[in-house]
Amino acid sequence: VECLDELVGGVSGGTLATVFESIDRTVKDFQWDSLWKKDDSLDMYQRLPCGSESDNKIVPDLPSTISKCRNPSQRFASKWCGPFFMAPINMAVSGRSVALSQGTNQTVRYREALVAENMMDAFVAWWGTILFGTAAINPVLLPILKQFLPSPGEGPTQSVLNDGFLCISGYGIGENGNEVESVFYFPHDGGYKSTARMLVESSICLATDEDR
């Protein structure tokens, strides 16, 4: 399975504060022996309602650098792809769906990448992510970085929310060679306005569709 993300949007100070807090906690709680010790505990994403472990697995195939899009669609023939910072989280969520799916011993290889129009745009986005991550874990650079970023309570303007978009193109190949494609398009900022709309719609469904 491959998901290609095309997006335009903004980021809020609250989201950045959460990212910085998560990074700080991860660095403080990091155990060096985890690099060589095998963790035999049950992954919560693999746990079935009965308490046992699912036989269905998701295998990461996330890009670590930039490259030309390998999707066979002509729309991506000249475009480039690079790592997407939300991909590991999205893969974990998808892995939960795989674990709960019907059938046994299914293995899904998951790939997700951020799409850029050309190599230079992909390179800038890739290195920008690396530099941001480096500054975020550096106690000297982080205070300087925060001076140029929105604070909690500050966020994208209404025009950014309205003009943003998110398009996720999915492409999958089954074990028998069957191919499927899908496209999810959100006409506004995917991280905030479209997410808020989906949360409200989901709440309405839960509150009104009692028969389901």
Short mmCIF file of N, CA, C and O in Angstrom, two decimals, residues 5 39 50 93 102 108 131 161 178 181 187:
data_model
loop_
_atom_site.label_atom_id
_atom_site.label_comp_id
_atom_site.label_asym_id
_atom_site.label_seq_id
_atom_site.Cartn_x
_atom_site.Cartn_y
_atom_site.Cartn_z
N ASP A 5 0.88 12.08 -0.33
CA ASP A 5 0.22 13.23 0.28
C ASP A 5 0.62 14.51 -0.43
O ASP A 5 1.81 14.84 -0.52
N ASP A 39 12.20 -6.24 22.81
CA ASP A 39 10.98 -6.02 23.58
C ASP A 39 9.97 -7.11 23.24
O ASP A 39 9.46 -7.15 22.12
N CYS A 50 -10.10 -10.14 22.26
CA CYS A 50 -10.03 -11.29 23.16
C CYS A 50 -8.76 -11.29 24.01
O CYS A 50 -8.60 -12.11 24.92
N VAL A 93 -1.84 3.76 12.98
CA VAL A 93 -3.31 3.70 12.93
C VAL A 93 -3.76 2.68 11.90
O VAL A 93 -4.67 1.88 12.15
N GLN A 102 -10.29 -9.11 8.76
CA GLN A 102 -10.61 -10.53 8.62
C GLN A 102 -9.44 -11.28 7.99
O GLN A 102 -8.63 -10.72 7.25
N VAL A 108 0.90 -6.50 5.38
CA VAL A 108 0.70 -5.32 4.54
C VAL A 108 1.95 -4.45 4.61
O VAL A 108 2.38 -4.06 5.70
N LEU A 131 16.45 19.83 9.76
CA LEU A 131 16.94 20.97 10.53
C LEU A 131 15.99 21.31 11.68
O LEU A 131 16.44 21.64 12.79
N LEU A 161 -6.60 28.67 6.35
CA LEU A 161 -7.48 27.53 6.56
C LEU A 161 -8.37 27.30 5.34
O LEU A 161 -8.61 26.16 4.95
N ASN A 178 -3.92 -8.06 -7.91
CA ASN A 178 -5.01 -7.10 -8.11
C ASN A 178 -4.56 -5.70 -7.67
O ASN A 178 -3.87 -5.55 -6.66
N GLU A 181 -6.98 1.73 -6.57
CA GLU A 181 -6.58 3.12 -6.39
C GLU A 181 -7.68 3.87 -5.68
O GLU A 181 -8.87 3.55 -5.81
N PRO A 187 -11.01 19.96 0.65
CA PRO A 187 -10.86 21.27 0.00
C PRO A 187 -10.34 22.38 0.91
O PRO A 187 -10.15 23.51 0.44
#
